[in-house]
Coordinates of C-alpha atoms and ligand atoms in Angstrom, one line a residue:
M4 CA 19.3 -7.8 3.6
A5 CA 22.6 -5.2 2.4
N6 CA 24.6 -7.2 -0.2
K7 CA 27.9 -5.0 -0.8
D8 CA 28.9 -7.1 -3.8
I9 CA 25.9 -5.3 -5.4
E10 CA 26.3 -2.1 -7.0
L11 CA 22.5 -0.5 -6.4
I12 CA 23.2 3.2 -7.6
K13 CA 25.8 4.5 -10.0
D14 CA 26.5 8.3 -11.1
G15 CA 23.5 9.5 -9.3
K16 CA 21.1 6.6 -11.1
R17 CA 19.9 3.7 -9.7
L18 CA 19.5 0.3 -11.4
D19 CA 16.2 1.3 -13.3
G20 CA 17.9 4.2 -14.3
R21 CA 15.7 6.8 -11.9
R22 CA 16.8 9.3 -9.6
F23 CA 16.9 9.2 -5.8
D24 CA 13.6 11.1 -5.8
E25 CA 11.8 9.6 -8.4
L26 CA 8.8 7.5 -8.3
R27 CA 8.2 4.2 -10.3
N28 CA 5.0 4.8 -13.0
I29 CA 2.0 4.8 -11.1
K30 CA -1.6 3.9 -13.0
I31 CA -4.7 3.8 -11.6
K32 CA -8.4 2.5 -12.5
A33 CA -11.5 2.8 -10.1
G34 CA -14.1 0.7 -10.7
V35 CA -13.0 -2.4 -12.8
L36 CA -15.3 -5.2 -11.1
E37 CA -18.9 -5.6 -11.6
R38 CA -19.8 -7.3 -8.6
A39 CA -18.1 -5.3 -6.2
D40 CA -19.7 -2.3 -4.1
G41 CA -16.0 -0.1 -4.9
S42 CA -13.0 -1.4 -6.7
A43 CA -9.8 -0.2 -8.1
Y44 CA -7.0 -1.5 -10.6
L45 CA -3.2 -0.5 -9.6
E46 CA 0.0 -0.6 -11.5
W47 CA 3.2 1.0 -9.4
G48 CA 6.4 0.1 -11.6
K49 CA 5.7 -3.5 -12.1
N50 CA 3.1 -4.2 -9.2
R51 CA 0.0 -5.4 -10.4
V52 CA -2.8 -4.8 -7.8
I53 CA -6.7 -5.2 -7.7
A54 CA -8.7 -3.9 -4.4
A55 CA -12.2 -4.7 -3.6
V56 CA -15.1 -3.4 -1.4
Y57 CA -18.0 -5.0 -0.4
G58 CA -20.7 -3.5 1.8
P59 CA -21.1 -1.9 4.4
R60 CA -23.6 -5.2 4.8
N61 CA -25.4 -6.6 8.1
L62 CA -22.2 -8.4 10.0
H63 CA -22.6 -12.2 10.7
P64 CA -22.6 -14.0 13.2
K65 CA -24.7 -11.0 15.0
F66 CA -22.1 -11.7 18.3
L67 CA -19.4 -9.7 16.3
Q68 CA -21.9 -6.9 15.4
D69 CA -21.0 -3.3 17.4
P70 CA -23.7 -0.9 17.7
T71 CA -21.7 2.0 17.9
K72 CA -19.9 1.6 14.1
A73 CA -19.3 -0.9 11.2
Y74 CA -16.7 -3.7 11.7
L75 CA -13.7 -2.9 8.5
R76 CA -11.7 -6.0 7.6
C77 CA -9.0 -6.6 5.0
T78 CA -7.4 -9.2 3.8
Y79 CA -4.4 -8.8 1.7
N80 CA -3.4 -12.1 -0.6
M81 CA -0.6 -12.7 -3.0
A82 CA -1.2 -14.6 -6.3
A83 CA 0.5 -18.0 -6.2
F84 CA 1.8 -16.8 -9.4
S85 CA 2.7 -13.4 -8.1
V86 CA 6.1 -13.7 -7.3
E87 CA 9.7 -15.2 -9.0
D88 CA 9.3 -18.5 -6.6
R89 CA 5.8 -19.8 -6.8
K90 CA 4.2 -18.6 -3.2
R91 CA 2.2 -21.1 -1.4
P92 CA -1.6 -20.0 -1.5
G93 CA -3.3 -19.1 1.3
P94 CA -2.2 -16.8 4.4
D95 CA 0.8 -16.7 6.0
R96 CA 2.4 -14.4 8.7
R97 CA 3.5 -11.9 6.1
S98 CA -0.1 -11.5 4.6
V99 CA -1.8 -11.8 8.3
E100 CA 0.6 -8.7 9.2
I101 CA -0.2 -6.6 6.1
S102 CA -4.1 -7.1 6.2
K103 CA -3.9 -5.7 9.8
V104 CA -1.7 -2.9 9.4
T105 CA -4.0 -2.3 6.2
A106 CA -7.1 -2.5 8.3
D107 CA -5.7 -0.4 11.3
A108 CA -4.8 2.5 8.5
L109 CA -8.0 2.1 6.4
R110 CA -10.1 2.6 9.9
C111 CA -8.3 5.8 10.8
V112 CA -10.3 7.4 7.7
V113 CA -13.7 5.4 7.1
M114 CA -16.2 6.8 8.9
L115 CA -17.6 4.0 10.6
E116 CA -20.0 5.3 13.2
K117 CA -21.9 5.8 10.0
Y118 CA -22.7 2.1 9.8
P119 CA -23.5 0.2 13.0
N120 CA -23.7 -3.5 12.9
A121 CA -21.9 -3.6 9.7
V122 CA -19.2 -4.6 7.9
I123 CA -17.2 -3.4 5.0
D124 CA -14.6 -6.3 3.5
V125 CA -11.5 -4.8 1.6
F126 CA -10.0 -7.6 -0.4
I127 CA -6.9 -6.7 -2.0
E128 CA -5.1 -9.3 -4.5
I129 CA -1.4 -8.9 -5.7
L130 CA -1.5 -10.3 -9.3
Q131 CA 2.3 -9.5 -9.7
A132 CA 4.8 -8.0 -7.1
D133 CA 8.0 -6.6 -7.3
A134 CA 8.2 -4.8 -4.1
G135 CA 6.3 -2.4 -2.2
T136 CA 2.7 -4.5 -2.2
R137 CA 1.3 -2.9 1.0
C138 CA 2.2 0.6 -0.1
A139 CA 0.4 -0.5 -3.4
G140 CA -2.2 -2.3 -2.1
L141 CA -3.2 0.1 0.6
A142 CA -3.5 2.9 -2.4
A143 CA -5.4 1.3 -4.1
A144 CA -7.9 -0.1 -1.2
S145 CA -8.5 3.4 -0.3
V146 CA -9.5 4.5 -3.6
A147 CA -12.0 1.6 -4.1
L148 CA -13.4 2.2 -0.8
A149 CA -13.9 6.2 -2.3
H150 CA -15.5 4.5 -5.2
A151 CA -18.2 2.5 -3.0
G152 CA -19.1 5.9 -1.7
I153 CA -18.6 5.0 1.4
P154 CA -18.0 8.4 3.4
M155 CA -14.4 8.7 4.3
K156 CA -12.4 12.1 6.0
D157 CA -9.4 11.5 3.4
L158 CA -7.7 8.9 1.3
V159 CA -5.0 7.1 2.5
S160 CA -1.9 7.8 0.3
T161 CA 1.2 5.8 0.5
C162 CA 5.0 5.4 -0.8
T163 CA 8.7 4.0 0.6
A164 CA 11.7 5.1 0.8
G165 CA 15.1 3.5 2.0
K166 CA 18.6 3.1 2.0
I167 CA 20.6 1.7 -1.1
G168 CA 24.2 1.9 -0.7
D169 CA 24.8 5.1 1.2
E170 CA 21.6 6.9 -0.4
V171 CA 18.5 7.6 1.1
V172 CA 16.1 7.5 -2.4
V173 CA 12.0 7.0 -2.7
D174 CA 10.1 4.2 -3.4
L175 CA 12.0 0.9 -3.6
G176 CA 12.2 -1.7 -6.5
K177 CA 12.6 -5.4 -6.1
E178 CA 16.5 -5.8 -6.1
E179 CA 16.7 -2.1 -4.3
D180 CA 14.5 -4.3 -1.4
N181 CA 16.2 -7.1 -1.7
Y182 CA 19.7 -5.7 -1.5
G183 CA 19.5 -2.4 0.2
E184 CA 19.9 -1.6 3.8
A185 CA 16.5 -0.3 4.9
D186 CA 13.3 0.0 4.2
V187 CA 10.7 2.6 5.5
P188 CA 7.2 2.4 4.0
I189 CA 4.4 4.8 5.3
A190 CA 0.7 5.9 5.0
I191 CA -0.6 9.2 5.2
L192 CA -3.9 11.6 5.3
P193 CA -2.9 13.6 2.8
T194 CA -4.6 16.7 3.4
K195 CA -3.5 17.1 7.0
K196 CA -0.4 14.7 6.7
E197 CA -1.1 12.4 9.6
V198 CA 0.8 9.8 9.6
V199 CA -1.4 6.2 9.8
L200 CA 1.2 3.5 8.7
L201 CA 4.9 3.7 9.1
Q202 CA 7.2 0.3 9.6
M203 CA 10.8 0.0 9.1
D204 CA 13.1 -2.8 7.7
G205 CA 16.5 -2.3 8.3
K206 CA 18.7 0.4 10.2
L207 CA 19.2 3.8 9.4
T208 CA 20.7 7.0 11.2
R209 CA 17.9 9.5 13.1
E210 CA 19.0 11.9 9.8
E211 CA 18.9 9.2 7.5
F212 CA 15.3 8.5 8.5
D213 CA 14.3 12.1 8.7
K214 CA 15.3 12.0 4.9
A215 CA 13.5 8.6 4.1
Y216 CA 10.7 10.3 6.1
E217 CA 10.4 13.2 3.9
L218 CA 10.9 11.2 0.6
A219 CA 8.2 8.7 1.3
V220 CA 6.0 11.8 2.5
D221 CA 6.3 13.7 -1.1
G222 CA 5.9 10.7 -2.7
A223 CA 2.7 8.8 -1.1
T224 CA 1.3 13.2 -2.0
K225 CA 2.3 12.2 -5.6
V226 CA 0.1 9.3 -5.2
Y227 CA -2.3 11.3 -3.4
E228 CA -3.1 13.2 -6.9
I229 CA -2.7 10.2 -9.0
Q230 CA -5.8 8.3 -6.6
K231 CA -7.6 11.7 -6.8
A232 CA -7.7 12.1 -11.0
A233 CA -8.9 8.3 -10.8
L234 CA -11.6 9.2 -8.9
A235 CA -12.8 11.7 -11.2
M236 CA -12.2 9.9 -14.4
V237 CA -15.2 7.3 -12.9
G238 CA -18.2 7.7 -15.0
G239 CA -15.9 9.9 -17.8
N240 CA -14.3 7.0 -19.9
Ligands
LIG11 N1 8.2 -11.8 -2.0 C1 8.6 -12.7 -2.6 N2 8.0 -13.9 -1.8 C2 7.2 -13.6 -1.1 C3 6.8 -12.3 -0.2 C4 7.8 -11.3 -0.9 O1 9.3 -12.5 -3.6 O2 6.1 -14.8 -0.3 C5 8.8 -10.5 -2.7 C6 7.5 -9.7 -3.3 O3 8.6 -8.7 -4.5 C7 7.8 -8.2 -2.3 C8 9.4 -7.9 -2.0 O4 9.3 -9.3 -1.8 O5 6.8 -7.1 -2.9 C9 9.1 -7.5 -0.6 O6 8.1 -7.9 0.1 P1 8.3 -6.9 2.0 O7 7.3 -8.2 2.4 O8 9.0 -6.0 2.4 O9 6.3 -6.3 1.0 P2 6.3 -5.0 0.5 O10 7.6 -4.5 0.1 O11 5.8 -6.2 -0.8 O12 5.0 -4.5 0.8

């Protein structure tokens, strides 16, 4: 991961000019698809993501049904044209992992017990990837679920932080993710600051981890405001 030949931070500024605690530009629009029950389009730096929700509807085959709650499943997919080297279409280890951790995080907020025997499908399509797509996808999916009118305890807000050179910074860009020392994506329930996803790639000391965690939670709190604003706009423009 780390590459000492690439100077990722110089005079306190990162490659794209950001400060250590500055997020990339984020835009979210809820309600972008006619045929989904809920949807959202999200831009996060150069990431471009669509999330679509279908359901709740009856789950088939029937033996998968749970009479006590709905089954929430998630499919994270990267388009073939979303990355520099063409991505081979179809699921792979990475997309299966991201689908799983995303579904696990969303199950913490969706009130699944309200829909026995049902399924809620969440699709995340990465149209353009530039690091941090699991966070971008999860933030979009949470807005799409709320847009679908599915009862939730909270939104899920996300952000990464990590270490580049000797500095701990928020929201790693592509080069920072590729050549940095460590990357910590998190997802929180913003009102209670409860963590529903936390992963780490690379190595950090305890102190560095604490700093990264704090920066990522602050970042996710900013993302929460953008998510709420996107939902408030529905039916407006
Ligand atoms: N990436 C890529 N090809 C792949 C998978 C990932 O070019 O098959 C890039 C993409 O820009 C992605 C980044 O590597 O955003 C970091 O991927 P990672 O697995 O760390 O997940 P992410 O940061 O997107 O959540």
